[in-house]
Amino acid sequence: MSIVEGTSSDRFEPVRAALAANLEAGEELGASMAVDVDGVMELDVWGGHADEARTTPWRQDTLVSLWSTSKTLTNLAALVLVDRGALDLHRPVAHYWPEFAAQGKEHIEVRHVLSHTSGLSGWQQPFTMDDLYDWPTASARLAAQAPWWEPGSASGYHVQTQGQLVGELVRRVSGLTLTEFVDTEIAKPAQADVQIGARQADWPRIAGLVAPSQLSGIPTGLDPEGIFTKTLIGSPARDEHVDTPQWRSAELGAVNGHGTARGMARALSAISRRGEVNGRRLLSAETVDKVFEVQADGVDLFLGVPVRWGMGYALADPRTMPGMPTGRICFWVGRGGSVVMMDVDRRVTFAYTMNRVGDGILGSGRTHSYIKQVYDVLESTA
């Protein structure tokens, strides 16, 4: 059996070879990659193992807990509702969620939630994993607290709160949970193997994440009133919670999406292809254009690096993502390295999922290398 299975067009063979080399060297445990070019899946490959003991081969349908790459699905759900006229990016969140107006939040707009500029980057303490797993409690706590900085003035990455904020808006305007909406309005029309949380029947095909350095304890010596510290403490999910029944059953739109690389590339190609996927139109071209309206551009108050935020996604910027050219490209990453990248100019979508967690604030060295490989191919064959 080849170390990498799946299919690739001739021009994307170097990307397939890069995955094979990392698997051979032990840099990867198991992984999958996909490149959709205007609706054609030119690369759909996978290899390695789904478990640390290397007893379960990584298969075509192996799912991964995506951590923050989940946000690409959650924000796509919001954009679908924007496109339908159910959500207005410039209307106050409180128009749809009246309780949210408390503590001076009556002027926070939907766009602030999508661009991490609402000032609600974490939950006020005390707040536990049990609270996070309880949807009404988690929403009510955010509605009741005050923002930590002037909304709209800067971004502070909403590590785990964005899924709750966007998910509550989805519930209020559609009558569906975020999980239900992603399933019925995105995954099924796109025929994409993606979901928020994971259906119990799919648990056996979820790869176990292997993290060399656990995301658990809080570093010492931090300013207790700093945005970084409050966000970190106010975002309770840690590595030890992943791969548990509670995690898989929960609706955590910022962190516990599950999918294959092919599924993520197919679903998010709705942006790259200016709204159309699998013969269905999920978005208008005008709504796709809104993704690229800059909402914040500077050093993110939590991430500590420059990020240019559009509507729901980071926008291509060499300060943020090495190997990615400038242009109408948007993306986001998950803990350890998973990524989905949507290039509207080239109508290309690239997705990478893996189970060996890599180091790095925004993607791992492997992530950056694969993105560069993809663009080397695209530029050499343009």
PDB file of C-alpha atoms in Angstrom, residues 10-304:
ATOM      1  CA  ASP A  10      -0.195  15.631 -12.490  1.00  0.00           C
ATOM      2  CA  ARG A  11       0.520  19.217 -11.531  1.00  0.00           C
ATOM      3  CA  PHE A  12      -0.276  18.667  -7.856  1.00  0.00           C
ATOM      4  CA  GLU A  13       1.993  15.634  -7.506  1.00  0.00           C
ATOM      5  CA  PRO A  14       4.620  17.772  -5.678  1.00  0.00           C
ATOM      6  CA  VAL A  15       2.061  18.503  -2.951  1.00  0.00           C
ATOM      7  CA  ARG A  16       1.238  14.818  -2.654  1.00  0.00           C
ATOM      8  CA  ALA A  17       4.979  14.098  -2.456  1.00  0.00           C
ATOM      9  CA  ALA A  18       5.398  16.664   0.334  1.00  0.00           C
ATOM     10  CA  LEU A  19       2.739  14.894   2.420  1.00  0.00           C
ATOM     11  CA  ALA A  20       4.391  11.532   1.733  1.00  0.00           C
ATOM     12  CA  ALA A  21       7.779  12.876   2.826  1.00  0.00           C
ATOM     13  CA  ASN A  22       6.387  14.208   6.105  1.00  0.00           C
ATOM     14  CA  LEU A  23       4.636  10.918   6.820  1.00  0.00           C
ATOM     15  CA  GLU A  24       7.816   8.986   6.031  1.00  0.00           C
ATOM     16  CA  ALA A  25       9.858  11.230   8.322  1.00  0.00           C
ATOM     17  CA  GLY A  26       7.347  10.984  11.172  1.00  0.00           C
ATOM     18  CA  GLU A  27       6.542  14.688  11.038  1.00  0.00           C
ATOM     19  CA  GLU A  28       2.955  13.689  10.318  1.00  0.00           C
ATOM     20  CA  LEU A  29       1.097  10.894  12.085  1.00  0.00           C
ATOM     21  CA  GLY A  30      -1.967  11.007   9.842  1.00  0.00           C
ATOM     22  CA  ALA A  31      -3.268  13.701   7.540  1.00  0.00           C
ATOM     23  CA  SER A  32      -5.374  14.561   4.539  1.00  0.00           C
ATOM     24  CA  MET A  33      -5.212  17.351   1.976  1.00  0.00           C
ATOM     25  CA  ALA A  34      -7.533  18.530  -0.761  1.00  0.00           C
ATOM     26  CA  VAL A  35      -7.397  21.171  -3.465  1.00  0.00           C
ATOM     27  CA  ASP A  36     -10.591  22.157  -5.245  1.00  0.00           C
ATOM     28  CA  VAL A  37     -10.053  24.168  -8.424  1.00  0.00           C
ATOM     29  CA  ASP A  38     -13.333  25.687  -9.569  1.00  0.00           C
ATOM     30  CA  GLY A  39     -15.307  22.623  -8.545  1.00  0.00           C
ATOM     31  CA  VAL A  40     -12.761  20.014  -9.656  1.00  0.00           C
ATOM     32  CA  MET A  41     -11.009  18.160  -6.832  1.00  0.00           C
ATOM     33  CA  GLU A  42      -7.497  18.130  -8.294  1.00  0.00           C
ATOM     34  CA  LEU A  43      -5.941  16.821  -5.092  1.00  0.00           C
ATOM     35  CA  ASP A  44      -7.669  14.480  -2.638  1.00  0.00           C
ATOM     36  CA  VAL A  45      -5.060  12.526  -0.677  1.00  0.00           C
ATOM     37  CA  TRP A  46      -4.579  11.011   2.740  1.00  0.00           C
ATOM     38  CA  GLY A  47      -2.185   8.772   4.609  1.00  0.00           C
ATOM     39  CA  GLY A  48      -0.702   7.658   7.906  1.00  0.00           C
ATOM     40  CA  HIS A  49      -2.614   6.586  10.988  1.00  0.00           C
ATOM     41  CA  ALA A  50      -5.615   7.823  12.928  1.00  0.00           C
ATOM     42  CA  ASP A  51      -4.173   6.794  16.310  1.00  0.00           C
ATOM     43  CA  GLU A  52      -0.888   7.265  18.145  1.00  0.00           C
ATOM     44  CA  ALA A  53      -0.383   3.492  18.414  1.00  0.00           C
ATOM     45  CA  ARG A  54      -0.520   3.298  14.598  1.00  0.00           C
ATOM     46  CA  THR A  55      -3.084   0.504  14.619  1.00  0.00           C
ATOM     47  CA  THR A  56      -5.787   2.308  12.612  1.00  0.00           C
ATOM     48  CA  PRO A  57      -4.968   3.483   9.080  1.00  0.00           C
ATOM     49  CA  TRP A  58      -6.085   6.941   8.047  1.00  0.00           C
ATOM     50  CA  ARG A  59      -8.863   6.434   5.543  1.00  0.00           C
ATOM     51  CA  GLN A  60     -10.635   8.577   2.985  1.00  0.00           C
ATOM     52  CA  ASP A  61     -13.452   9.275   5.464  1.00  0.00           C
ATOM     53  CA  THR A  62     -11.337   9.806   8.606  1.00  0.00           C
ATOM     54  CA  LEU A  63     -12.678  12.811  10.509  1.00  0.00           C
ATOM     55  CA  VAL A  64     -10.679  15.238  12.622  1.00  0.00           C
ATOM     56  CA  SER A  65     -11.683  17.534  15.461  1.00  0.00           C
ATOM     57  CA  LEU A  66     -10.774  20.791  13.743  1.00  0.00           C
ATOM     58  CA  TRP A  67     -10.301  23.162  16.673  1.00  0.00           C
ATOM     59  CA  SER A  68     -10.520  26.721  15.323  1.00  0.00           C
ATOM     60  CA  THR A  69     -10.782  25.745  11.665  1.00  0.00           C
ATOM     61  CA  SER A  70     -14.374  25.046  12.760  1.00  0.00           C
ATOM     62  CA  LYS A  71     -14.939  28.808  12.619  1.00  0.00           C
ATOM     63  CA  THR A  72     -14.824  28.692   8.827  1.00  0.00           C
ATOM     64  CA  LEU A  73     -18.036  26.621   8.857  1.00  0.00           C
ATOM     65  CA  THR A  74     -19.716  28.660  11.585  1.00  0.00           C
ATOM     66  CA  ASN A  75     -19.064  31.962   9.833  1.00  0.00           C
ATOM     67  CA  LEU A  76     -20.170  30.502   6.513  1.00  0.00           C
ATOM     68  CA  ALA A  77     -23.495  29.720   8.207  1.00  0.00           C
ATOM     69  CA  ALA A  78     -23.788  33.381   9.211  1.00  0.00           C
ATOM     70  CA  LEU A  79     -22.990  34.519   5.676  1.00  0.00           C
ATOM     71  CA  VAL A  80     -25.676  32.240   4.240  1.00  0.00           C
ATOM     72  CA  LEU A  81     -28.179  33.973   6.533  1.00  0.00           C
ATOM     73  CA  VAL A  82     -26.804  37.377   5.517  1.00  0.00           C
ATOM     74  CA  ASP A  83     -27.305  36.402   1.890  1.00  0.00           C
ATOM     75  CA  ARG A  84     -30.923  35.460   2.592  1.00  0.00           C
ATOM     76  CA  GLY A  85     -31.594  38.778   4.286  1.00  0.00           C
ATOM     77  CA  ALA A  86     -32.172  37.156   7.677  1.00  0.00           C
ATOM     78  CA  LEU A  87     -29.053  38.762   9.189  1.00  0.00           C
ATOM     79  CA  ASP A  88     -27.774  42.289   8.555  1.00  0.00           C
ATOM     80  CA  LEU A  89     -24.053  42.735   9.154  1.00  0.00           C
ATOM     81  CA  HIS A  90     -24.552  46.346  10.235  1.00  0.00           C
ATOM     82  CA  ARG A  91     -27.469  45.794  12.589  1.00  0.00           C
ATOM     83  CA  PRO A  92     -26.908  45.514  16.343  1.00  0.00           C
ATOM     84  CA  VAL A  93     -26.675  41.980  17.690  1.00  0.00           C
ATOM     85  CA  ALA A  94     -29.363  43.032  20.185  1.00  0.00           C
ATOM     86  CA  HIS A  95     -31.846  43.490  17.328  1.00  0.00           C
ATOM     87  CA  TYR A  96     -31.886  39.686  17.063  1.00  0.00           C
ATOM     88  CA  TRP A  97     -30.914  38.880  20.658  1.00  0.00           C
ATOM     89  CA  PRO A  98     -32.453  41.540  22.939  1.00  0.00           C
ATOM     90  CA  GLU A  99     -30.765  40.354  26.144  1.00  0.00           C
ATOM     91  CA  PHE A 100     -27.400  41.076  24.514  1.00  0.00           C
ATOM     92  CA  ALA A 101     -27.902  44.842  24.939  1.00  0.00           C
ATOM     93  CA  ALA A 102     -26.946  44.617  28.634  1.00  0.00           C
ATOM     94  CA  GLN A 103     -23.802  46.310  29.978  1.00  0.00           C
ATOM     95  CA  GLY A 104     -23.503  48.815  27.138  1.00  0.00           C
ATOM     96  CA  LYS A 105     -23.509  46.313  24.285  1.00  0.00           C
ATOM     97  CA  GLU A 106     -26.530  47.755  22.468  1.00  0.00           C
ATOM     98  CA  HIS A 107     -24.355  49.160  19.663  1.00  0.00           C
ATOM     99  CA  ILE A 108     -22.271  46.035  18.973  1.00  0.00           C
ATOM    100  CA  GLU A 109     -23.061  44.971  15.405  1.00  0.00           C
ATOM    101  CA  VAL A 110     -23.138  41.544  13.787  1.00  0.00           C
ATOM    102  CA  ARG A 111     -19.975  42.419  11.839  1.00  0.00           C
ATOM    103  CA  HIS A 112     -18.099  42.976  15.112  1.00  0.00           C
ATOM    104  CA  VAL A 113     -18.847  39.409  16.169  1.00  0.00           C
ATOM    105  CA  LEU A 114     -17.690  38.022  12.811  1.00  0.00           C
ATOM    106  CA  SER A 115     -14.456  40.039  12.879  1.00  0.00           C
ATOM    107  CA  HIS A 116     -13.411  39.452  16.511  1.00  0.00           C
ATOM    108  CA  THR A 117     -13.884  43.126  17.377  1.00  0.00           C
ATOM    109  CA  SER A 118     -16.893  42.903  19.736  1.00  0.00           C
ATOM    110  CA  GLY A 119     -14.815  43.003  22.920  1.00  0.00           C
ATOM    111  CA  LEU A 120     -16.148  39.602  24.051  1.00  0.00           C
ATOM    112  CA  SER A 121     -13.076  37.458  23.481  1.00  0.00           C
ATOM    113  CA  GLY A 122     -13.644  35.270  26.554  1.00  0.00           C
ATOM    114  CA  TRP A 123     -16.149  34.517  29.303  1.00  0.00           C
ATOM    115  CA  GLN A 124     -15.982  36.459  32.552  1.00  0.00           C
ATOM    116  CA  GLN A 125     -14.855  34.239  35.416  1.00  0.00           C
ATOM    117  CA  PRO A 126     -15.916  31.966  36.966  1.00  0.00           C
ATOM    118  CA  PHE A 127     -16.786  29.927  33.877  1.00  0.00           C
ATOM    119  CA  THR A 128     -16.203  26.182  33.498  1.00  0.00           C
ATOM    120  CA  MET A 129     -16.357  23.485  30.838  1.00  0.00           C
ATOM    121  CA  ASP A 130     -19.720  22.427  32.239  1.00  0.00           C
ATOM    122  CA  ASP A 131     -20.913  25.984  31.563  1.00  0.00           C
ATOM    123  CA  LEU A 132     -19.480  25.853  28.055  1.00  0.00           C
ATOM    124  CA  TYR A 133     -21.281  22.588  27.307  1.00  0.00           C
ATOM    125  CA  ASP A 134     -24.595  24.122  28.453  1.00  0.00           C
ATOM    126  CA  TRP A 135     -25.791  26.290  25.560  1.00  0.00           C
ATOM    127  CA  PRO A 136     -28.319  28.496  27.438  1.00  0.00           C
ATOM    128  CA  THR A 137     -25.844  29.184  30.226  1.00  0.00           C
ATOM    129  CA  ALA A 138     -22.966  30.017  27.880  1.00  0.00           C
ATOM    130  CA  SER A 139     -25.140  32.381  25.835  1.00  0.00           C
ATOM    131  CA  ALA A 140     -26.697  34.072  28.862  1.00  0.00           C
ATOM    132  CA  ARG A 141     -23.292  34.694  30.405  1.00  0.00           C
ATOM    133  CA  LEU A 142     -22.047  36.470  27.261  1.00  0.00           C
ATOM    134  CA  ALA A 143     -25.249  38.500  27.020  1.00  0.00           C
ATOM    135  CA  ALA A 144     -24.796  39.677  30.619  1.00  0.00           C
ATOM    136  CA  GLN A 145     -21.149  40.722  30.551  1.00  0.00           C
ATOM    137  CA  ALA A 146     -19.514  43.976  29.478  1.00  0.00           C
ATOM    138  CA  PRO A 147     -17.027  44.174  26.588  1.00  0.00           C
ATOM    139  CA  TRP A 148     -13.354  44.217  27.521  1.00  0.00           C
ATOM    140  CA  TRP A 149     -12.429  46.997  25.059  1.00  0.00           C
ATOM    141  CA  GLU A 150     -14.228  49.513  22.852  1.00  0.00           C
ATOM    142  CA  PRO A 151     -16.131  47.424  20.278  1.00  0.00           C
ATOM    143  CA  GLY A 152     -14.924  47.982  16.736  1.00  0.00           C
ATOM    144  CA  SER A 153     -11.678  49.661  17.788  1.00  0.00           C
ATOM    145  CA  ALA A 154      -9.429  46.589  17.527  1.00  0.00           C
ATOM    146  CA  SER A 155      -9.567  42.829  17.148  1.00  0.00           C
ATOM    147  CA  GLY A 156      -9.041  40.394  19.984  1.00  0.00           C
ATOM    148  CA  TYR A 157      -9.399  36.836  18.744  1.00  0.00           C
ATOM    149  CA  HIS A 158     -12.633  35.290  20.075  1.00  0.00           C
ATOM    150  CA  VAL A 159     -11.000  31.915  20.665  1.00  0.00           C
ATOM    151  CA  GLN A 160     -14.042  30.054  21.941  1.00  0.00           C
ATOM    152  CA  THR A 161     -16.739  32.716  22.273  1.00  0.00           C
ATOM    153  CA  GLN A 162     -17.245  33.289  18.554  1.00  0.00           C
ATOM    154  CA  GLY A 163     -18.996  29.963  18.116  1.00  0.00           C
ATOM    155  CA  GLN A 164     -21.437  30.871  20.869  1.00  0.00           C
ATOM    156  CA  LEU A 165     -22.079  34.394  19.594  1.00  0.00           C
ATOM    157  CA  VAL A 166     -22.577  33.399  15.956  1.00  0.00           C
ATOM    158  CA  GLY A 167     -24.403  30.218  16.932  1.00  0.00           C
ATOM    159  CA  GLU A 168     -26.881  32.153  19.058  1.00  0.00           C
ATOM    160  CA  LEU A 169     -27.579  34.493  16.136  1.00  0.00           C
ATOM    161  CA  VAL A 170     -28.120  31.485  13.868  1.00  0.00           C
ATOM    162  CA  ARG A 171     -30.581  30.006  16.369  1.00  0.00           C
ATOM    163  CA  ARG A 172     -32.454  33.274  16.806  1.00  0.00           C
ATOM    164  CA  VAL A 173     -32.992  34.013  13.119  1.00  0.00           C
ATOM    165  CA  SER A 174     -33.271  30.527  11.585  1.00  0.00           C
ATOM    166  CA  GLY A 175     -34.939  28.504  14.342  1.00  0.00           C
ATOM    167  CA  LEU A 176     -32.220  25.861  13.884  1.00  0.00           C
ATOM    168  CA  THR A 177     -29.250  25.084  16.069  1.00  0.00           C
ATOM    169  CA  LEU A 178     -25.877  25.833  14.524  1.00  0.00           C
ATOM    170  CA  THR A 179     -25.284  22.080  14.187  1.00  0.00           C
ATOM    171  CA  GLU A 180     -28.588  21.641  12.377  1.00  0.00           C
ATOM    172  CA  PHE A 181     -28.017  24.650  10.133  1.00  0.00           C
ATOM    173  CA  VAL A 182     -24.533  23.560   9.046  1.00  0.00           C
ATOM    174  CA  ASP A 183     -25.876  20.076   8.332  1.00  0.00           C
ATOM    175  CA  THR A 184     -29.006  21.025   6.375  1.00  0.00           C
ATOM    176  CA  GLU A 185     -27.935  24.285   4.717  1.00  0.00           C
ATOM    177  CA  ILE A 186     -24.236  23.686   4.021  1.00  0.00           C
ATOM    178  CA  ALA A 187     -23.092  20.064   4.345  1.00  0.00           C
ATOM    179  CA  LYS A 188     -25.986  18.410   2.524  1.00  0.00           C
ATOM    180  CA  PRO A 189     -26.287  20.875  -0.386  1.00  0.00           C
ATOM    181  CA  ALA A 190     -22.505  20.827  -0.869  1.00  0.00           C
ATOM    182  CA  GLN A 191     -22.282  17.054  -0.282  1.00  0.00           C
ATOM    183  CA  ALA A 192     -19.497  17.863   2.161  1.00  0.00           C
ATOM    184  CA  ASP A 193     -18.454  15.595   5.032  1.00  0.00           C
ATOM    185  CA  VAL A 194     -18.438  18.285   7.738  1.00  0.00           C
ATOM    186  CA  GLN A 195     -20.374  18.872  10.958  1.00  0.00           C
ATOM    187  CA  ILE A 196     -20.363  20.901  14.169  1.00  0.00           C
ATOM    188  CA  GLY A 197     -19.842  18.418  16.965  1.00  0.00           C
ATOM    189  CA  ALA A 198     -20.090  14.868  15.672  1.00  0.00           C
ATOM    190  CA  ARG A 199     -22.950  12.428  15.306  1.00  0.00           C
ATOM    191  CA  GLN A 200     -22.430   9.417  17.552  1.00  0.00           C
ATOM    192  CA  ALA A 201     -22.537   7.091  14.559  1.00  0.00           C
ATOM    193  CA  ASP A 202     -19.436   8.889  13.225  1.00  0.00           C
ATOM    194  CA  TRP A 203     -17.345   8.664  16.387  1.00  0.00           C
ATOM    195  CA  PRO A 204     -15.474   5.513  15.291  1.00  0.00           C
ATOM    196  CA  ARG A 205     -13.979   7.343  12.313  1.00  0.00           C
ATOM    197  CA  ILE A 206     -12.612  10.335  14.281  1.00  0.00           C
ATOM    198  CA  ALA A 207      -8.832  10.481  14.491  1.00  0.00           C
ATOM    199  CA  GLY A 208      -7.325  10.975  17.925  1.00  0.00           C
ATOM    200  CA  LEU A 209      -5.365  14.224  18.268  1.00  0.00           C
ATOM    201  CA  VAL A 210      -1.794  13.859  19.494  1.00  0.00           C
ATOM    202  CA  ALA A 211      -0.421  17.001  21.125  1.00  0.00           C
ATOM    203  CA  PRO A 212       3.274  17.001  22.102  1.00  0.00           C
ATOM    204  CA  SER A 213       2.701  20.038  24.321  1.00  0.00           C
ATOM    205  CA  GLN A 214      -0.666  20.039  26.019  1.00  0.00           C
ATOM    206  CA  LEU A 215      -2.800  23.168  25.914  1.00  0.00           C
ATOM    207  CA  SER A 216      -3.681  23.032  29.580  1.00  0.00           C
ATOM    208  CA  GLY A 217      -2.120  25.170  32.306  1.00  0.00           C
ATOM    209  CA  ILE A 218      -2.063  28.982  32.380  1.00  0.00           C
ATOM    210  CA  PRO A 219       1.459  30.492  32.160  1.00  0.00           C
ATOM    211  CA  THR A 220       2.654  32.374  35.217  1.00  0.00           C
ATOM    212  CA  GLY A 221       3.598  36.034  35.311  1.00  0.00           C
ATOM    213  CA  LEU A 222       0.776  37.295  33.079  1.00  0.00           C
ATOM    214  CA  ASP A 223      -1.073  40.546  33.674  1.00  0.00           C
ATOM    215  CA  PRO A 224      -4.357  39.317  35.208  1.00  0.00           C
ATOM    216  CA  GLU A 225      -6.231  42.269  33.687  1.00  0.00           C
ATOM    217  CA  GLY A 226      -4.679  41.946  30.232  1.00  0.00           C
ATOM    218  CA  ILE A 227      -6.844  40.925  27.262  1.00  0.00           C
ATOM    219  CA  PHE A 228      -4.575  37.956  26.572  1.00  0.00           C
ATOM    220  CA  THR A 229      -4.886  36.605  30.111  1.00  0.00           C
ATOM    221  CA  LYS A 230      -8.618  37.179  30.435  1.00  0.00           C
ATOM    222  CA  THR A 231      -9.250  35.595  27.038  1.00  0.00           C
ATOM    223  CA  LEU A 232      -7.081  32.579  27.784  1.00  0.00           C
ATOM    224  CA  ILE A 233      -8.648  31.960  31.188  1.00  0.00           C
ATOM    225  CA  GLY A 234     -12.096  32.710  29.782  1.00  0.00           C
ATOM    226  CA  SER A 235     -11.715  30.057  27.068  1.00  0.00           C
ATOM    227  CA  PRO A 236     -11.877  26.831  29.089  1.00  0.00           C
ATOM    228  CA  ALA A 237     -11.583  24.103  26.420  1.00  0.00           C
ATOM    229  CA  ARG A 238      -8.228  22.318  26.498  1.00  0.00           C
ATOM    230  CA  ASP A 239      -6.620  19.344  24.763  1.00  0.00           C
ATOM    231  CA  GLU A 240      -7.797  16.930  27.428  1.00  0.00           C
ATOM    232  CA  HIS A 241     -11.427  17.645  26.538  1.00  0.00           C
ATOM    233  CA  VAL A 242     -11.082  16.616  22.899  1.00  0.00           C
ATOM    234  CA  ASP A 243     -11.965  13.014  22.013  1.00  0.00           C
ATOM    235  CA  THR A 244     -14.415  12.801  24.932  1.00  0.00           C
ATOM    236  CA  PRO A 245     -18.132  12.047  24.506  1.00  0.00           C
ATOM    237  CA  GLN A 246     -19.050  15.443  25.986  1.00  0.00           C
ATOM    238  CA  TRP A 247     -16.908  17.265  23.414  1.00  0.00           C
ATOM    239  CA  ARG A 248     -18.205  15.307  20.461  1.00  0.00           C
ATOM    240  CA  SER A 249     -21.820  15.747  21.539  1.00  0.00           C
ATOM    241  CA  ALA A 250     -21.529  19.478  22.175  1.00  0.00           C
ATOM    242  CA  GLU A 251     -22.274  22.403  19.891  1.00  0.00           C
ATOM    243  CA  LEU A 252     -19.082  24.459  20.042  1.00  0.00           C
ATOM    244  CA  GLY A 253     -18.973  26.335  16.772  1.00  0.00           C
ATOM    245  CA  ALA A 254     -15.575  27.900  17.442  1.00  0.00           C
ATOM    246  CA  VAL A 255     -13.658  24.735  18.212  1.00  0.00           C
ATOM    247  CA  ASN A 256     -15.334  21.345  17.744  1.00  0.00           C
ATOM    248  CA  GLY A 257     -16.225  21.123  14.093  1.00  0.00           C
ATOM    249  CA  HIS A 258     -15.357  17.799  12.496  1.00  0.00           C
ATOM    250  CA  GLY A 259     -14.545  17.098   8.877  1.00  0.00           C
ATOM    251  CA  THR A 260     -12.299  15.639   6.235  1.00  0.00           C
ATOM    252  CA  ALA A 261     -10.007  17.791   4.113  1.00  0.00           C
ATOM    253  CA  ARG A 262     -12.144  16.987   1.090  1.00  0.00           C
ATOM    254  CA  GLY A 263     -15.308  17.949   2.981  1.00  0.00           C
ATOM    255  CA  MET A 264     -13.856  21.239   4.180  1.00  0.00           C
ATOM    256  CA  ALA A 265     -12.548  22.119   0.728  1.00  0.00           C
ATOM    257  CA  ARG A 266     -15.904  21.323  -0.816  1.00  0.00           C
ATOM    258  CA  ALA A 267     -17.948  23.305   1.731  1.00  0.00           C
ATOM    259  CA  LEU A 268     -15.710  26.379   1.732  1.00  0.00           C
ATOM    260  CA  SER A 269     -15.382  26.407  -2.053  1.00  0.00           C
ATOM    261  CA  ALA A 270     -18.685  28.262  -1.800  1.00  0.00           C
ATOM    262  CA  ILE A 271     -16.530  31.325  -1.129  1.00  0.00           C
ATOM    263  CA  SER A 272     -13.750  30.604  -3.644  1.00  0.00           C
ATOM    264  CA  ARG A 273     -16.283  29.982  -6.399  1.00  0.00           C
ATOM    265  CA  ARG A 274     -18.221  33.155  -5.579  1.00  0.00           C
ATOM    266  CA  GLY A 275     -21.137  31.362  -4.000  1.00  0.00           C
ATOM    267  CA  GLU A 276     -21.677  28.203  -6.006  1.00  0.00           C
ATOM    268  CA  VAL A 277     -20.879  24.649  -4.906  1.00  0.00           C
ATOM    269  CA  ASN A 278     -22.045  21.300  -6.213  1.00  0.00           C
ATOM    270  CA  GLY A 279     -24.409  23.013  -8.647  1.00  0.00           C
ATOM    271  CA  ARG A 280     -26.096  24.907  -5.800  1.00  0.00           C
ATOM    272  CA  ARG A 281     -25.789  28.587  -4.977  1.00  0.00           C
ATOM    273  CA  LEU A 282     -25.166  29.111  -1.246  1.00  0.00           C
ATOM    274  CA  LEU A 283     -24.109  32.755  -1.527  1.00  0.00           C
ATOM    275  CA  SER A 284     -24.411  35.581  -4.004  1.00  0.00           C
ATOM    276  CA  ALA A 285     -21.256  37.094  -5.475  1.00  0.00           C
ATOM    277  CA  GLU A 286     -22.107  40.280  -3.570  1.00  0.00           C
ATOM    278  CA  THR A 287     -22.070  38.441  -0.242  1.00  0.00           C
ATOM    279  CA  VAL A 288     -18.713  36.859  -1.094  1.00  0.00           C
ATOM    280  CA  ASP A 289     -17.377  40.361  -1.738  1.00  0.00           C
ATOM    281  CA  LYS A 290     -18.393  41.344   1.809  1.00  0.00           C
ATOM    282  CA  VAL A 291     -15.900  38.787   3.180  1.00  0.00           C
ATOM    283  CA  PHE A 292     -13.109  41.049   1.919  1.00  0.00           C
ATOM    284  CA  GLU A 293     -14.342  44.244   3.577  1.00  0.00           C
ATOM    285  CA  VAL A 294     -11.589  44.949   6.117  1.00  0.00           C
ATOM    286  CA  GLN A 295     -12.931  45.206   9.673  1.00  0.00           C
ATOM    287  CA  ALA A 296      -9.659  45.316  11.609  1.00  0.00           C
ATOM    288  CA  ASP A 297      -6.019  45.563  10.564  1.00  0.00           C
ATOM    289  CA  GLY A 298      -3.306  45.520  13.192  1.00  0.00           C
ATOM    290  CA  VAL A 299      -1.828  43.515  16.022  1.00  0.00           C
ATOM    291  CA  ASP A 300      -4.592  41.321  17.423  1.00  0.00           C
ATOM    292  CA  LEU A 301      -5.038  41.880  21.162  1.00  0.00           C
ATOM    293  CA  PHE A 302      -4.983  38.141  21.887  1.00  0.00           C
ATOM    294  CA  LEU A 303      -2.851  36.613  19.142  1.00  0.00           C
ATOM    295  CA  GLY A 304      -0.155  39.269  19.451  1.00  0.00           C
TER     296      GLY A 304
END
